[in-house]
Tab-separated table of C-alpha atoms in Angstrom:
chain	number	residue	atom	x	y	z
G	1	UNK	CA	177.212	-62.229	-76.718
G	2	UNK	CA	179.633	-59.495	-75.674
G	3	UNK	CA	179.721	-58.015	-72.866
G	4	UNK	CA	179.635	-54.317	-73.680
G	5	UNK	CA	177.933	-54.643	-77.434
G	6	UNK	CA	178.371	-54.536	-80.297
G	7	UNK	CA	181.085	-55.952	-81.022
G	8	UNK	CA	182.937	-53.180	-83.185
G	9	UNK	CA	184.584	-49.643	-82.285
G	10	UNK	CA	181.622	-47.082	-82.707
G	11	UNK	CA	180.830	-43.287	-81.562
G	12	UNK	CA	179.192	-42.811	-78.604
G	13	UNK	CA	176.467	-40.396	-79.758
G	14	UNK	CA	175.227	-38.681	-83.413
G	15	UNK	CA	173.398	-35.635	-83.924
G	16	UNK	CA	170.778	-36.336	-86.689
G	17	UNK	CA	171.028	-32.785	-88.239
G	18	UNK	CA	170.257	-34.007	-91.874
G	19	UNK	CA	166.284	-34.219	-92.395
G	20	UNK	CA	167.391	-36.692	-94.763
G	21	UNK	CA	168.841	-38.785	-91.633
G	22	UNK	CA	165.866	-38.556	-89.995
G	23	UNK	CA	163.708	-39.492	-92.589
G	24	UNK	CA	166.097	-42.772	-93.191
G	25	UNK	CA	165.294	-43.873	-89.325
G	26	UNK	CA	161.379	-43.146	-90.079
G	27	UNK	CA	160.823	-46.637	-91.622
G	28	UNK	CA	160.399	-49.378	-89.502
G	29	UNK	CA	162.437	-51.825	-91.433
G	30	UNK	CA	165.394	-49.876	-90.682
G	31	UNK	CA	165.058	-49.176	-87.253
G	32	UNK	CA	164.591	-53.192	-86.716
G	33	UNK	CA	167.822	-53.187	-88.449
G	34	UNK	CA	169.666	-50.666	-86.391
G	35	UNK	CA	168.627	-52.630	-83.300
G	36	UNK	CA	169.873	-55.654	-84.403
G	37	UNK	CA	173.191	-53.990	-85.319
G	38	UNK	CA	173.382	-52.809	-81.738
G	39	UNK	CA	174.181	-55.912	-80.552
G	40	UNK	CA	176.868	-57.080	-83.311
G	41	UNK	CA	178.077	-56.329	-87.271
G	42	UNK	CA	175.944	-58.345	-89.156
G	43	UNK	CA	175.693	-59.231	-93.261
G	44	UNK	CA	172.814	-58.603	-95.430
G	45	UNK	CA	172.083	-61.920	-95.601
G	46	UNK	CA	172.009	-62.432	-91.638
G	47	UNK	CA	169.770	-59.504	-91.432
G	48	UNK	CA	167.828	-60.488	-94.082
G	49	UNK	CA	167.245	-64.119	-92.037
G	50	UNK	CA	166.460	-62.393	-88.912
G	51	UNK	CA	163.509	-59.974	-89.987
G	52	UNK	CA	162.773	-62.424	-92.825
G	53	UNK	CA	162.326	-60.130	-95.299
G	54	UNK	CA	163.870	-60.879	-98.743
G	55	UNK	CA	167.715	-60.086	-99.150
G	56	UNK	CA	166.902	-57.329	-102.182
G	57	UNK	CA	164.538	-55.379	-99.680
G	58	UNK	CA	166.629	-55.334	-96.729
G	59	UNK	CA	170.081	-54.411	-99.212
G	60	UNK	CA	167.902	-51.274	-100.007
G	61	UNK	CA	167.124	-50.473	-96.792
G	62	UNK	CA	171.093	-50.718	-95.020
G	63	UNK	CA	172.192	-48.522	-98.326
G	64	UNK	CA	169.884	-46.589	-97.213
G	65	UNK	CA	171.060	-45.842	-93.755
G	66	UNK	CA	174.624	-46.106	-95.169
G	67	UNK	CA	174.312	-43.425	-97.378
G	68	UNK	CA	173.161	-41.181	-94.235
G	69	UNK	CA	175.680	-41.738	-92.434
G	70	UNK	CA	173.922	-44.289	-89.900
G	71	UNK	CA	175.522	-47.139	-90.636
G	72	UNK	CA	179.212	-48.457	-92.199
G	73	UNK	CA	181.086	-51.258	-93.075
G	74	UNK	CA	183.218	-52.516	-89.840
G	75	UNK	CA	184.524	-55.636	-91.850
G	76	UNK	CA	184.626	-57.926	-94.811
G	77	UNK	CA	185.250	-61.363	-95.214
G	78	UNK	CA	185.766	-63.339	-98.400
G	79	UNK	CA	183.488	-66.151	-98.831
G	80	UNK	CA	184.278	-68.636	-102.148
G	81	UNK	CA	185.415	-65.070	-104.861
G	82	UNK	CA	182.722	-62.959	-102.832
G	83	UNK	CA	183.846	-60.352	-100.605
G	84	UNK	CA	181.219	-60.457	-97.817
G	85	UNK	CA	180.485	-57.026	-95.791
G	86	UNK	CA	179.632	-56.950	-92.261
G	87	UNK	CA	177.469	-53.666	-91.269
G	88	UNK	CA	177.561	-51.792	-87.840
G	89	UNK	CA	175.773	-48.681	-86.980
G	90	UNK	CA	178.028	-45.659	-86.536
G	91	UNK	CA	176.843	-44.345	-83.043
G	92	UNK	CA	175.209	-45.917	-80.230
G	93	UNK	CA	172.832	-43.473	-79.794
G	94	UNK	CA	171.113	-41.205	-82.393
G	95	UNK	CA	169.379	-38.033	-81.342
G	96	UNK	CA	167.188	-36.198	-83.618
G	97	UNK	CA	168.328	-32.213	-83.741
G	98	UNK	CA	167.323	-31.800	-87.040
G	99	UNK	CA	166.531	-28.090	-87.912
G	100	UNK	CA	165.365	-26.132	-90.848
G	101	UNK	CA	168.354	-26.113	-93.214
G	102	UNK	CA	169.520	-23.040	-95.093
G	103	UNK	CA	168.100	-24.952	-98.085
G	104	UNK	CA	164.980	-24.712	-96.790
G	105	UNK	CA	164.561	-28.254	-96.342
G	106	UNK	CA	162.099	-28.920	-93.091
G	107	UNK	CA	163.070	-32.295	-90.560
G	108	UNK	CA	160.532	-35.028	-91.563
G	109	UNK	CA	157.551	-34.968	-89.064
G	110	UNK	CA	157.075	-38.424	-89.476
G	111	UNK	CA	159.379	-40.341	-86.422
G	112	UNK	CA	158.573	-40.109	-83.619
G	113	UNK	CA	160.204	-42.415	-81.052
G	114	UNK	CA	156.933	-41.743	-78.699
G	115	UNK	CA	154.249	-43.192	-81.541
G	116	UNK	CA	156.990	-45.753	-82.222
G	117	UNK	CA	156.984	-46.904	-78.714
G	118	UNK	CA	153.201	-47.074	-78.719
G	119	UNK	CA	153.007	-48.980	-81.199
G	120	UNK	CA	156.051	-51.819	-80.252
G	121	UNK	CA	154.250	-51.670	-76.643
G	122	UNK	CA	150.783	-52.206	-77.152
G	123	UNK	CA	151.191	-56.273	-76.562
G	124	UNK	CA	152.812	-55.675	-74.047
G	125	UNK	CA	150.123	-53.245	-72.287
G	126	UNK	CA	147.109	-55.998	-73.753
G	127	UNK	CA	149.480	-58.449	-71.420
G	128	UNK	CA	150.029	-56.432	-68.538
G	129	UNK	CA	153.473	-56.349	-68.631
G	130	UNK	CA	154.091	-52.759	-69.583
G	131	UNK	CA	156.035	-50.398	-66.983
G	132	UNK	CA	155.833	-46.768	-67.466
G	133	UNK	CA	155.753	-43.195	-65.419
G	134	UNK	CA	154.627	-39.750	-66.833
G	135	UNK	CA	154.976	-36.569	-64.625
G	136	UNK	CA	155.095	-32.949	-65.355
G	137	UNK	CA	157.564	-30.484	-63.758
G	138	UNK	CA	157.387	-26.441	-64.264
G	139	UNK	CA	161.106	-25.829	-65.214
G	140	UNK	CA	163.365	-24.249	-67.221
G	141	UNK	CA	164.759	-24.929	-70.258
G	142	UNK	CA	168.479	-25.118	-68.630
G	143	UNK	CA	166.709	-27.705	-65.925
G	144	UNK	CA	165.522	-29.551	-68.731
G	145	UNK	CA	168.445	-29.500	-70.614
G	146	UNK	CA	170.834	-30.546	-67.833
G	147	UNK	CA	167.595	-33.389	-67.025
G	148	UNK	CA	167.962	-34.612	-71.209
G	149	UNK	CA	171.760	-34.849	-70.456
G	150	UNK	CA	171.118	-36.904	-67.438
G	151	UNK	CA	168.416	-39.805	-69.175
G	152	UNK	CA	171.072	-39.964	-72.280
G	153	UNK	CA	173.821	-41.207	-69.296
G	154	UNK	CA	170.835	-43.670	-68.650
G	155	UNK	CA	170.033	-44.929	-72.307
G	156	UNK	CA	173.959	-45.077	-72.847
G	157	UNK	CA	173.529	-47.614	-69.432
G	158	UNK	CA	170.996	-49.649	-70.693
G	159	UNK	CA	172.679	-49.783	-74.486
G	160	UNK	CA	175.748	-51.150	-72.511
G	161	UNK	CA	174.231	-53.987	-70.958
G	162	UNK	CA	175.242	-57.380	-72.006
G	163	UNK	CA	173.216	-59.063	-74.352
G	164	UNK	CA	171.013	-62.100	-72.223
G	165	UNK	CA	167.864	-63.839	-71.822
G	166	UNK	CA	164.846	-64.813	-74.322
G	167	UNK	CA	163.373	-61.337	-74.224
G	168	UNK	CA	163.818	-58.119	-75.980
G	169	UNK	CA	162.882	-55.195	-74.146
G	170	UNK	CA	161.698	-51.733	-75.325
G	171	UNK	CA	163.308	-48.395	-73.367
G	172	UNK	CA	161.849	-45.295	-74.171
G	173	UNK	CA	162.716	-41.896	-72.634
G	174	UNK	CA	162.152	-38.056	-73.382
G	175	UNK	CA	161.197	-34.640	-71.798
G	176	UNK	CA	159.098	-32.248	-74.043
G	177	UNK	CA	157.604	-28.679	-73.631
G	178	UNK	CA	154.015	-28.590	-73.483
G	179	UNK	CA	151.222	-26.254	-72.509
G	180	UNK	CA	149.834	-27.061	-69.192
G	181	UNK	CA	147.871	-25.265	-66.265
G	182	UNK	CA	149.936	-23.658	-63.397
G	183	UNK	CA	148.890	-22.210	-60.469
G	184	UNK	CA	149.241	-18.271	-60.227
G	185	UNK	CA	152.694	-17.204	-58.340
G	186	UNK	CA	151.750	-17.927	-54.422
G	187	UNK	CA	151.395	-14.012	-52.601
């Protein structure tokens, strides 16, 4: 495995702005895909072998993120008179920041990397083997700005690390606003 995946040139970070984008990293089929991708380019076919899913189904799903943007071709190969394409995501990291557009389209509400992570750690909970903090901190939005800037340093870490072991580990990391008691301003 290489040492800093993948193993193709690739941005950093991408703004999802296109509701469209989001939507395309919604299904679950394609975010197993843009995991795998993480670590090298991979064909159809490969893809297709590691989430066993028929060849047809997972062709839809990479034109799918293709055609947002998520994901390109980073080399071909021919194979007998086929030209064989190797896929690699475009970024390392995807951030939602999806807005209303000025056509009026809205950002899908349904990803969420929270109810994702739920649901990929809930085996891992059942086992006790699930590691996890939650606090709350009365700041402001330029703290928690500068904070967001801070954990996306730390998910670009753990993206870099070199690809080992048997196990696949989850990461999941976010700051959100939420309504919450305070004590009155101390006199």
């Amino acid at each position: 495995m290489a040492d800093n995946p993948p193993d193709y040139a690739l941005a950093d970070r991408m703004a999802l702005t296109d509701p469209a984008q989001v939507r395309a990293i919604g299904h679950p089929v394609r975010t197993t895909i843009l995991q795998l991708l993480h670590e090298r380019a991979a064909t159809v076919s490969e893809l297709a072998e590691a989430i066993g899913r028929p060849k047809s189904t997972i062709a839809h799903h990479v034109d799918v993120l293709a055609r947002n943007g998520l994901l390109q071709v980073v080399r071909t190969r021919k194979v007998r008179a086929i030209e064989e394409r190797f896929y690699g995501r475009t970024a390392r990291m995807f951030y939602v920041a999806a807005e209303s557009s000025s056509a009026g389209g809205e950002a899908s509400g349904d990803f969420n990397d929270f109810e994702v992570a739920a649901r990929e750690s809930a085996t891992a909970f059942e086992q006790g083997r699930l590691w996890g903090f939650i606090r709350h901190a009365r700041i402001s939005e330029d703290q928690a700005s500068e904070f967001w800037d801070r954990m996306a340093e730390l998910v670009e870490s753990f993206d870099r690390l070199p690809r080992s072991g048997e196990t696949v580990y989850g990461f999941t990391i976010g700051i959100y606003p939420m309504s919450y008691p305070a004590l009155p301003t101390a006199e």
